[in-house]
Amino acid sequence: EFEKLVKVLGGTVKDGTINAEVNGEPIASKKLEGKLAVAGADSKAIAALKGEATSKDAFKKLIGAQGDTVTDKAKLSIIINFDAIRPELEQGVDTAIEAMEMNLPMDPETAAPLTQFFRYMGETFTTDTKSVVLGLGMDSLGISLDAVAQFNADSKLSKATATPGKSTGLLRKLPNIPYLAAFALDMSSPELRSFAEEFIKEAGKASKAAQSMAEAQGMPVKKDGPAIDAAAEFRKMFENVDGAATIIGVSPAGLMGGLLTRSVTFTSGKDSAKVLSGIKRTMDDMKDRDMADVTYTENAVEVTGGKADSYEMKLKDDGENAMAARIAAMIYGASGGPTGYIYKVDGGVIQTYAKASDLLEASIKASGGEGGFGGEKVTAGVAEKLPAGRVAEIYIGVKGLLESAAPMAAMALPNYRLDVPDNLPPIALSLSPKDGSIQATIYAPTKTVKVLADVAKQVQGAMGGGAEEDDEAAPGDKPGEPGAKKPGDAPAKKKPKF
């Protein structure tokens, strides 16, 4: 194959290295041991490579274990060496910040927290990152897109991504019901919590600068109530919480009649009583800040093995947004705010967003290991395609979304029709930290992609981009044929293509 490459490039070979031109630019290529070959613009660097073992070991060290796994399975992979491009990246961060400072409608001193936040993000990633691997994979079930960032040893991001996550265990505490989306976040790692708190602290400073900018532009800014310290709120929220998982179930009323009426959250913590106290404290804070009217009733209903509390939160309309009540109804249904049951179990607290006893019972069983999310074959098959040790994961229930949106689609799109397969798998996304690196993965099953492509085709056709009339003549169009049109006859109707 290497000999064929020589002929295609029309180059010269010296000491096993091809020197040629591609689109007028010099390029060098060299065969390594096994089935590897290397190519690049730096002919000296290419010629210096002496075999598979040397280059392979260097690459493995550069990209780490997760990056190595991605390159092994990928049909196409790209490796970016940050040591080589770091000066350009640092210059890019400086240039972007300078442009921001020049274009923000406020003086540099007021804008400083905002620009410092973007500098903090840019410099942290640029300084801490050793390499990035991008991979495109395909298998019998679907397509995967992977991105792995390997961080420099002892860096801030390396410490934050040292420990594998446990979000999968949190998801299994949710009931296995038809869903629009299910997601989980594991915050049990002290290093990750520390970095998250620092990030939120910097973001909090930036939000104050953004508020000042909004005021300068004459936008309405609500200032009622005490100022919120984002970092302190984060510490308070996760003081006794290790993570959480939520499933947004398919609502009988569809997307517009209460999005969260079949939804459940499982909040994880070693001490369930303290987790519950934190949830109640959050409700009390909203009441104290005059953001909602809250009613909380302990031991309100009998359930399997005990009694559950109930709660009702009516979000207050500040009078500045006429759409607030409509949006609340779309999200929470007729209650106009979060309303449901709360129940303590071993290792956490279950919270429903509607007073549905069947949903609560199913959630209690799932928390004990019976009928939990991901137990059925379709979702489990997609989960197996994701890397292990996930700290965060999301499953998008395409079947639930399409069926819930079908009534609206039928009204908006002429001739809309779509048969959604019963076993349509979800699209999944995940984040997996390990040994100072993090892998982001998107997995899209081929079957699901085809169904979405069919929907897109119908939408395009309804908007005039794909429902063109058949160019072939209809029967009877030619004079003398049976059924030929006579003067004054209406034009023959032609069928759309979908």
Coordinates of C-alpha atoms in Angstrom, one line a residue:
E1 CA 0.0 0.0 0.0
F2 CA 2.9 2.4 0.7
E3 CA 4.2 1.8 -2.8
K4 CA 0.8 2.8 -4.2
L5 CA 0.9 6.0 -2.1
V6 CA 4.3 6.9 -3.7
K7 CA 2.8 6.6 -7.1
V8 CA -0.3 8.6 -6.2
L9 CA 1.6 11.4 -4.8
G10 CA 4.2 11.4 -7.5
G11 CA 7.0 12.1 -5.1
T12 CA 10.5 11.0 -4.5
V13 CA 11.6 8.4 -1.9
K14 CA 14.8 8.8 0.1
D15 CA 15.6 6.6 3.1
G16 CA 12.1 5.4 3.2
T17 CA 10.5 8.8 3.2
I18 CA 8.2 10.2 0.5
N19 CA 8.7 13.9 -0.4
A20 CA 5.9 15.2 -2.6
E21 CA 3.4 18.0 -3.0
V22 CA -0.3 18.1 -2.3
N23 CA -2.2 21.1 -3.7
G24 CA 1.1 22.9 -4.1
E25 CA 2.2 22.3 -0.5
P26 CA 5.1 20.1 0.5
I27 CA 4.3 16.9 2.4
A28 CA 6.4 14.0 3.7
S29 CA 5.2 10.5 4.4
K30 CA 6.9 7.5 5.9
K31 CA 6.0 3.9 6.5
L32 CA 6.2 2.6 10.1
E33 CA 6.2 -0.9 11.3
G34 CA 3.0 -3.0 11.0
K35 CA 0.2 -1.2 9.1
L36 CA 1.1 2.3 10.3
A37 CA 2.2 5.2 8.2
V38 CA 2.7 8.9 9.0
A39 CA 2.4 12.1 6.9
G40 CA 3.0 15.7 7.6
A41 CA 4.4 19.0 6.4
D42 CA 7.6 18.8 8.5
S43 CA 9.8 16.5 6.5
K44 CA 12.6 16.4 9.1
A45 CA 10.2 15.3 11.8
I46 CA 8.8 12.6 9.6
A47 CA 12.2 11.3 8.6
A48 CA 13.2 11.2 12.3
L49 CA 10.5 8.6 13.2
K50 CA 12.1 5.2 13.4
G51 CA 9.3 2.7 13.9
E52 CA 6.0 1.8 15.4
A53 CA 7.1 1.1 19.0
T54 CA 8.7 4.6 19.5
S55 CA 5.8 6.5 18.0
K56 CA 3.1 4.3 19.5
D57 CA 4.5 4.7 23.0
A58 CA 4.8 8.4 22.6
F59 CA 1.2 8.8 21.4
K60 CA -0.1 6.6 24.3
K61 CA 1.7 8.7 26.8
L62 CA 0.3 11.9 25.2
I63 CA -3.4 10.8 25.0
G64 CA -3.7 8.6 28.1
A65 CA -5.7 5.4 28.6
Q66 CA -9.1 6.8 27.6
G67 CA -7.7 8.5 24.5
D68 CA -6.0 5.2 23.5
T69 CA -9.3 3.3 23.8
V70 CA -11.1 5.8 21.6
T71 CA -8.4 5.6 18.9
D72 CA -8.5 1.8 18.9
K73 CA -12.3 1.7 18.3
A74 CA -12.7 4.8 16.1
K75 CA -13.0 4.7 12.3
L76 CA -11.5 8.2 12.2
S77 CA -9.6 9.9 15.0
I78 CA -7.8 13.2 15.4
I79 CA -5.2 13.9 18.1
I80 CA -4.4 17.5 19.1
N81 CA -1.1 18.0 21.0
F82 CA -1.7 21.0 23.3
D83 CA 2.0 21.4 24.0
A84 CA 2.5 22.2 20.3
I85 CA -0.3 24.7 20.0
R86 CA -0.4 26.2 23.5
P87 CA 1.2 29.5 22.6
E88 CA -1.3 30.1 19.8
L89 CA -4.2 29.2 22.2
E90 CA -2.9 31.6 24.8
Q91 CA -2.7 34.3 22.3
G92 CA -6.2 33.5 21.1
V93 CA -7.5 33.9 24.7
D94 CA -5.8 37.3 25.0
T95 CA -7.2 38.4 21.7
A96 CA -10.8 37.3 22.5
I97 CA -10.7 39.1 25.9
E98 CA -9.3 42.3 24.4
A99 CA -12.1 42.2 21.8
M100 CA -14.7 41.7 24.6
E101 CA -13.4 44.6 26.6
M102 CA -13.6 46.9 23.6
N103 CA -17.2 45.9 22.7
L104 CA -18.9 45.7 26.1
P105 CA -21.2 48.7 26.8
M106 CA -19.5 49.5 30.2
D107 CA -16.3 50.8 31.6
P108 CA -13.4 48.3 32.0
E109 CA -13.6 48.3 35.8
T110 CA -17.2 47.4 35.9
A111 CA -16.7 44.8 33.2
A112 CA -13.6 43.2 34.9
P113 CA -15.5 40.4 36.7
L114 CA -17.1 39.3 33.4
T115 CA -13.9 39.4 31.4
Q116 CA -12.0 37.7 34.2
F117 CA -14.5 34.8 34.2
F118 CA -13.9 34.1 30.5
R119 CA -10.2 34.5 31.0
Y120 CA -10.4 32.0 33.9
M121 CA -12.2 29.5 31.7
G122 CA -9.9 29.9 28.7
E123 CA -6.7 29.9 30.7
T124 CA -7.7 26.9 32.9
F125 CA -8.4 24.7 29.9
T126 CA -5.5 25.9 27.9
T127 CA -2.9 25.5 30.7
D128 CA -4.2 22.3 32.2
T129 CA -4.8 20.3 28.9
K130 CA -2.2 18.0 27.6
S131 CA -4.1 16.6 24.6
V132 CA -7.5 16.2 23.0
V133 CA -8.6 13.2 21.1
L134 CA -11.7 13.3 18.8
G135 CA -13.1 10.0 17.5
L136 CA -15.9 8.8 15.2
G137 CA -17.0 5.3 15.7
M138 CA -19.6 3.0 14.0
D139 CA -21.0 -0.4 15.0
S140 CA -24.0 -2.6 14.3
L141 CA -26.3 -0.5 16.5
G142 CA -25.2 3.1 15.8
I143 CA -22.7 5.9 15.6
S144 CA -20.6 7.3 18.4
L145 CA -18.8 10.7 18.7
D146 CA -16.1 10.8 21.4
A147 CA -13.9 13.6 22.7
V148 CA -11.2 12.9 25.3
A149 CA -9.3 15.6 27.1
Q150 CA -6.1 14.4 28.9
F151 CA -4.9 16.9 31.5
N152 CA -1.4 17.6 32.8
A153 CA -0.5 15.8 36.0
D154 CA -1.3 17.6 39.3
S155 CA -3.3 20.3 37.4
K156 CA -6.6 21.6 38.7
L157 CA -8.6 19.7 36.0
S158 CA -6.5 16.6 36.5
K159 CA -7.5 16.5 40.1
A160 CA -11.1 17.2 39.4
T161 CA -11.3 14.2 36.9
A162 CA -9.2 11.7 38.9
T163 CA -12.1 9.6 40.1
P164 CA -14.6 7.6 38.0
G165 CA -18.3 8.6 38.4
K166 CA -21.3 6.7 39.7
S167 CA -24.2 8.3 37.9
T168 CA -25.5 5.0 36.4
G169 CA -26.3 3.8 39.9
L170 CA -28.4 6.9 40.5
L171 CA -30.4 6.4 37.3
R172 CA -31.3 2.9 38.4
K173 CA -33.1 4.5 41.4
L174 CA -35.7 6.0 39.0
P175 CA -38.8 4.1 37.8
N176 CA -38.8 2.5 34.4
I177 CA -41.6 4.5 32.7
P178 CA -42.0 6.0 29.2
Y179 CA -39.9 9.1 29.2
L180 CA -38.9 12.2 27.3
A181 CA -35.5 12.4 29.0
A182 CA -33.6 10.9 32.0
F183 CA -30.4 12.3 33.4
A184 CA -28.1 11.9 36.4
L185 CA -25.2 13.8 38.0
D186 CA -22.8 12.3 40.5
M187 CA -21.1 14.8 42.8
S188 CA -19.6 12.3 45.3
S189 CA -16.0 13.2 44.4
P190 CA -14.5 15.8 46.8
E191 CA -12.1 17.0 44.1
L192 CA -15.0 17.5 41.6
R193 CA -17.0 19.3 44.2
S194 CA -14.1 21.6 45.0
F195 CA -13.6 22.6 41.4
A196 CA -17.3 23.0 40.8
E197 CA -17.5 25.4 43.8
E198 CA -14.6 27.4 42.5
F199 CA -16.2 27.6 39.0
I200 CA -19.6 28.7 40.4
K201 CA -17.8 31.4 42.6
E202 CA -16.2 32.9 39.5
A203 CA -19.5 32.6 37.5
G204 CA -21.3 34.4 40.4
K205 CA -18.9 37.4 40.0
A206 CA -19.5 37.5 36.3
S207 CA -23.3 37.4 36.8
K208 CA -23.1 40.6 38.8
A209 CA -21.2 42.3 36.0
A210 CA -23.8 41.1 33.5
Q211 CA -26.5 42.6 35.7
S212 CA -24.7 45.9 35.6
M213 CA -24.5 45.7 31.9
A214 CA -28.2 45.0 31.6
E215 CA -28.9 48.1 33.8
A216 CA -26.7 50.2 31.6
Q217 CA -28.7 49.1 28.5
G218 CA -31.9 50.1 30.2
M219 CA -33.1 46.5 30.7
P220 CA -35.4 45.8 33.7
V221 CA -33.4 44.1 36.5
K222 CA -35.2 42.7 39.6
K223 CA -33.3 43.6 42.8
D224 CA -35.9 42.6 45.4
G225 CA -34.7 40.3 48.2
P226 CA -31.2 39.7 49.5
A227 CA -28.3 39.1 47.1
I228 CA -27.5 35.5 46.4
D229 CA -24.0 34.1 46.9
A230 CA -23.8 31.4 44.2
A231 CA -20.9 29.5 45.8
A232 CA -22.5 29.6 49.2
E233 CA -25.8 28.3 47.7
F234 CA -23.8 25.4 46.0
R235 CA -22.2 24.5 49.3
K236 CA -25.5 24.5 51.0
M237 CA -27.2 22.4 48.3
F238 CA -24.5 19.7 48.2
E239 CA -23.7 19.7 51.9
N240 CA -25.4 16.4 52.4
V241 CA -26.1 15.4 48.8
D242 CA -23.9 13.1 46.7
G243 CA -25.8 13.5 43.4
A244 CA -29.2 13.3 41.8
A245 CA -31.1 11.7 39.0
T246 CA -34.4 12.9 37.3
I247 CA -36.7 11.3 34.8
I248 CA -39.2 13.4 32.8
G249 CA -42.0 11.0 32.0
V250 CA -44.4 11.2 29.2
S251 CA -47.4 13.3 30.3
P252 CA -50.9 12.2 29.3
A253 CA -51.6 15.8 28.4
G254 CA -48.8 16.1 26.0
L255 CA -45.9 18.6 25.8
M256 CA -48.2 21.6 26.5
G257 CA -50.3 20.3 29.3
G258 CA -47.8 19.9 32.1
L259 CA -44.3 18.7 31.1
L260 CA -43.3 17.6 34.6
T261 CA -46.5 15.9 35.7
R262 CA -45.0 12.4 35.3
S263 CA -41.5 13.3 36.6
V264 CA -39.4 12.1 39.5
T265 CA -36.1 13.1 41.1
F266 CA -34.0 10.9 43.3
T267 CA -31.6 12.9 45.5
S268 CA -28.7 10.8 46.9
G269 CA -27.1 11.2 50.3
K270 CA -25.7 9.0 53.1
D271 CA -28.2 10.5 55.6
S272 CA -31.7 10.7 54.1
A273 CA -33.0 12.9 56.9
K274 CA -30.4 15.5 56.2
V275 CA -31.1 15.3 52.4
L276 CA -34.8 15.9 53.2
S277 CA -33.9 18.8 55.5
G278 CA -32.0 20.4 52.6
I279 CA -34.9 20.1 50.2
K280 CA -37.3 21.7 52.8
R281 CA -34.8 24.4 53.4
T282 CA -34.7 25.2 49.7
M283 CA -38.5 25.6 49.7
D284 CA -38.3 27.8 52.8
D285 CA -35.7 30.0 51.1
M286 CA -38.0 30.5 48.1
K287 CA -40.8 31.4 50.5
D288 CA -38.6 33.8 52.4
R289 CA -37.4 35.5 49.2
D290 CA -41.1 36.0 48.3
M291 CA -40.6 33.8 45.1
A292 CA -43.3 31.3 45.9
D293 CA -46.1 30.3 48.3
V294 CA -45.2 27.0 49.9
T295 CA -47.4 24.5 51.7
Y296 CA -45.7 21.4 53.2
T297 CA -47.6 18.6 54.9
E298 CA -45.8 15.8 56.7
N299 CA -47.1 12.2 56.6
A300 CA -49.8 13.3 54.2
V301 CA -50.5 9.9 52.5
E302 CA -50.0 6.2 53.2
V303 CA -47.6 4.4 50.9
T304 CA -45.9 1.0 50.9
G305 CA -43.9 0.8 54.1
G306 CA -44.8 4.2 55.5
K307 CA -46.1 7.7 54.9
A308 CA -45.1 10.3 52.4
D309 CA -45.0 14.1 52.8
S310 CA -46.8 16.3 50.3
Y311 CA -45.9 19.8 49.1
E312 CA -47.3 22.6 47.0
M313 CA -45.4 25.5 45.6
K314 CA -47.2 28.3 43.8
L315 CA -44.7 30.4 41.9
K316 CA -45.4 34.1 42.2
D317 CA -45.9 36.3 39.2
D318 CA -43.8 39.5 39.6
G319 CA -46.1 41.4 37.2
E320 CA -43.3 42.0 34.7
N321 CA -43.9 39.0 32.6
A322 CA -47.4 38.2 31.4
M323 CA -46.2 34.8 30.0
A324 CA -45.1 33.6 33.4
A325 CA -48.4 31.9 34.4
R326 CA -48.7 30.3 30.9
I327 CA -45.2 28.9 31.1
A328 CA -45.8 27.6 34.6
A329 CA -48.9 25.8 33.4
M330 CA -47.0 24.3 30.5
I331 CA -44.3 23.0 32.9
Y332 CA -46.3 22.0 36.0
G333 CA -49.9 21.6 34.7
A334 CA -52.9 23.0 36.4
S335 CA -51.1 23.4 39.8
G336 CA -49.0 26.3 38.4
G337 CA -45.9 25.2 40.3
P338 CA -44.1 22.1 41.6
T339 CA -46.6 19.9 43.5
G340 CA -46.1 16.3 44.6
Y341 CA -44.9 13.8 47.1
I342 CA -41.6 13.4 49.0
Y343 CA -40.5 10.2 50.6
K344 CA -37.3 9.1 52.4
V345 CA -35.6 5.8 51.4
D346 CA -32.3 4.3 52.2
G347 CA -29.6 6.4 50.6
G348 CA -31.8 9.3 49.5
V349 CA -35.1 11.0 48.9
I350 CA -37.7 10.6 46.2
Q351 CA -39.6 13.6 45.0
T352 CA -42.4 13.6 42.5
Y353 CA -43.7 16.7 40.6
A354 CA -47.4 15.7 40.7
K355 CA -49.6 14.0 43.2
A356 CA -49.6 10.7 41.4
S357 CA -49.6 7.8 43.9
D358 CA -48.8 5.2 41.2
L359 CA -45.7 7.1 40.2
L360 CA -44.6 7.3 43.8
E361 CA -45.1 3.6 44.4
A362 CA -43.1 2.7 41.3
S363 CA -40.3 5.1 42.4
I364 CA -40.2 3.4 45.9
K365 CA -39.8 0.0 44.3
A366 CA -37.1 1.2 41.9
S367 CA -35.1 2.7 44.8
G368 CA -35.1 -0.7 46.3
G369 CA -33.8 -2.4 43.1
E370 CA -37.1 -3.4 41.5
G371 CA -38.0 -2.2 38.0
G372 CA -35.4 0.7 37.8
F373 CA -34.6 2.8 34.8
G374 CA -32.4 1.1 32.2
G375 CA -33.5 -2.4 33.1
E376 CA -35.3 -3.0 29.8
K377 CA -33.4 -4.2 26.8
V378 CA -33.6 -1.2 24.5
T379 CA -32.1 1.4 26.9
A380 CA -29.7 -1.1 28.3
G381 CA -28.3 -1.8 24.8
V382 CA -27.5 1.9 24.4
A383 CA -26.0 2.2 27.9
E384 CA -23.6 -0.6 27.1
K385 CA -22.1 1.6 24.3
L386 CA -21.1 4.3 26.7
P387 CA -17.8 4.3 28.6
A388 CA -17.9 3.1 32.2
G389 CA -17.4 5.3 35.3
R390 CA -19.8 8.0 34.1
V391 CA -20.2 11.1 36.3
A392 CA -23.1 12.5 34.2
E393 CA -25.3 10.9 31.6
I394 CA -28.4 11.8 29.6
Y395 CA -30.9 9.7 27.7
I396 CA -33.2 11.4 25.2
G397 CA -36.4 9.4 24.8
V398 CA -37.0 10.1 21.1
K399 CA -40.0 7.8 21.0
G400 CA -41.7 9.7 23.9
L401 CA -40.8 13.1 22.3
L402 CA -42.2 12.2 18.9
E403 CA -45.4 10.7 20.2
S404 CA -46.0 13.6 22.6
A405 CA -45.4 16.1 19.8
A406 CA -47.5 14.2 17.2
P407 CA -50.8 16.1 17.8
M408 CA -49.1 19.5 17.3
A409 CA -47.1 18.2 14.3
A410 CA -50.3 16.9 12.7
M411 CA -51.9 20.4 13.0
A412 CA -48.9 22.2 11.7
L413 CA -47.7 19.9 9.0
P414 CA -50.1 18.8 6.1
N415 CA -50.0 15.1 5.4
Y416 CA -47.9 14.5 8.5
R417 CA -47.6 10.8 9.3
L418 CA -45.1 8.9 11.4
D419 CA -45.1 5.4 12.8
V420 CA -42.8 5.3 15.8
P421 CA -41.4 1.8 16.4
D422 CA -42.1 0.4 19.9
N423 CA -38.5 -0.4 20.5
L424 CA -37.0 2.9 19.3
P425 CA -33.7 3.3 21.3
P426 CA -32.8 6.7 22.9
I427 CA -29.9 9.0 22.0
A428 CA -27.4 9.1 24.9
L429 CA -24.7 11.5 26.1
S430 CA -22.2 11.0 28.9
L431 CA -19.2 12.3 30.7
S432 CA -16.6 9.9 32.1
P433 CA -13.7 11.1 34.2
K434 CA -10.7 8.7 34.9
D435 CA -7.1 9.2 36.0
G436 CA -6.9 12.9 35.1
S437 CA -8.9 12.8 31.9
I438 CA -12.5 13.1 30.8
Q439 CA -14.4 11.5 27.9
A440 CA -17.5 13.1 26.4
T441 CA -19.6 10.7 24.3
I442 CA -22.6 11.0 22.1
Y443 CA -24.2 7.8 20.9
A444 CA -26.9 7.8 18.3
P445 CA -28.6 4.5 17.3
T446 CA -28.9 4.2 13.5
K447 CA -32.6 3.2 13.8
T448 CA -33.4 6.4 15.7
V449 CA -31.4 8.6 13.3
K450 CA -33.4 7.2 10.4
V451 CA -36.7 8.1 12.1
L452 CA -35.5 11.6 12.9
A453 CA -34.4 12.0 9.3
D454 CA -37.9 11.0 8.2
V455 CA -39.4 13.7 10.4
A456 CA -37.0 16.3 9.1
K457 CA -37.9 15.3 5.5
Q458 CA -41.6 15.8 6.2
V459 CA -41.0 19.2 7.9
Q460 CA -38.9 20.3 5.0
G461 CA -41.6 19.2 2.6
A462 CA -44.3 21.1 4.5
M463 CA -42.2 24.2 4.3
G464 CA -41.9 23.9 0.6
G465 CA -38.4 22.4 0.4
G466 CA -39.1 18.8 -0.4
A467 CA -42.7 18.3 -1.5
E468 CA -42.3 19.2 -5.1
E469 CA -44.8 18.0 -7.6
D470 CA -44.0 15.0 -9.8
D471 CA -42.4 16.2 -13.0
E472 CA -43.8 13.3 -15.0
A473 CA -46.9 13.9 -17.0
A474 CA -50.1 12.6 -15.5
P475 CA -52.3 10.2 -17.6
G476 CA -54.4 12.1 -20.1
D477 CA -52.0 15.1 -20.3
K478 CA -51.3 14.5 -24.0
P479 CA -54.0 15.4 -26.6
G480 CA -55.7 12.3 -28.0
E481 CA -55.2 10.2 -24.9
P482 CA -58.1 8.8 -23.0
G483 CA -59.1 11.4 -20.4
A484 CA -57.3 14.2 -22.2
K485 CA -58.1 17.7 -20.8
K486 CA -60.5 19.9 -22.8
P487 CA -60.4 23.7 -22.9
G488 CA -61.7 25.0 -19.6
D489 CA -61.0 21.8 -17.6
A490 CA -59.4 22.3 -14.2
P491 CA -55.7 21.3 -14.0
A492 CA -55.1 17.7 -12.8
K493 CA -54.1 17.4 -9.2
K494 CA -50.7 15.8 -8.5
K495 CA -49.8 13.9 -5.4
P496 CA -47.0 15.2 -3.0
K497 CA -44.0 12.9 -2.7
F498 CA -44.5 12.2 1.0

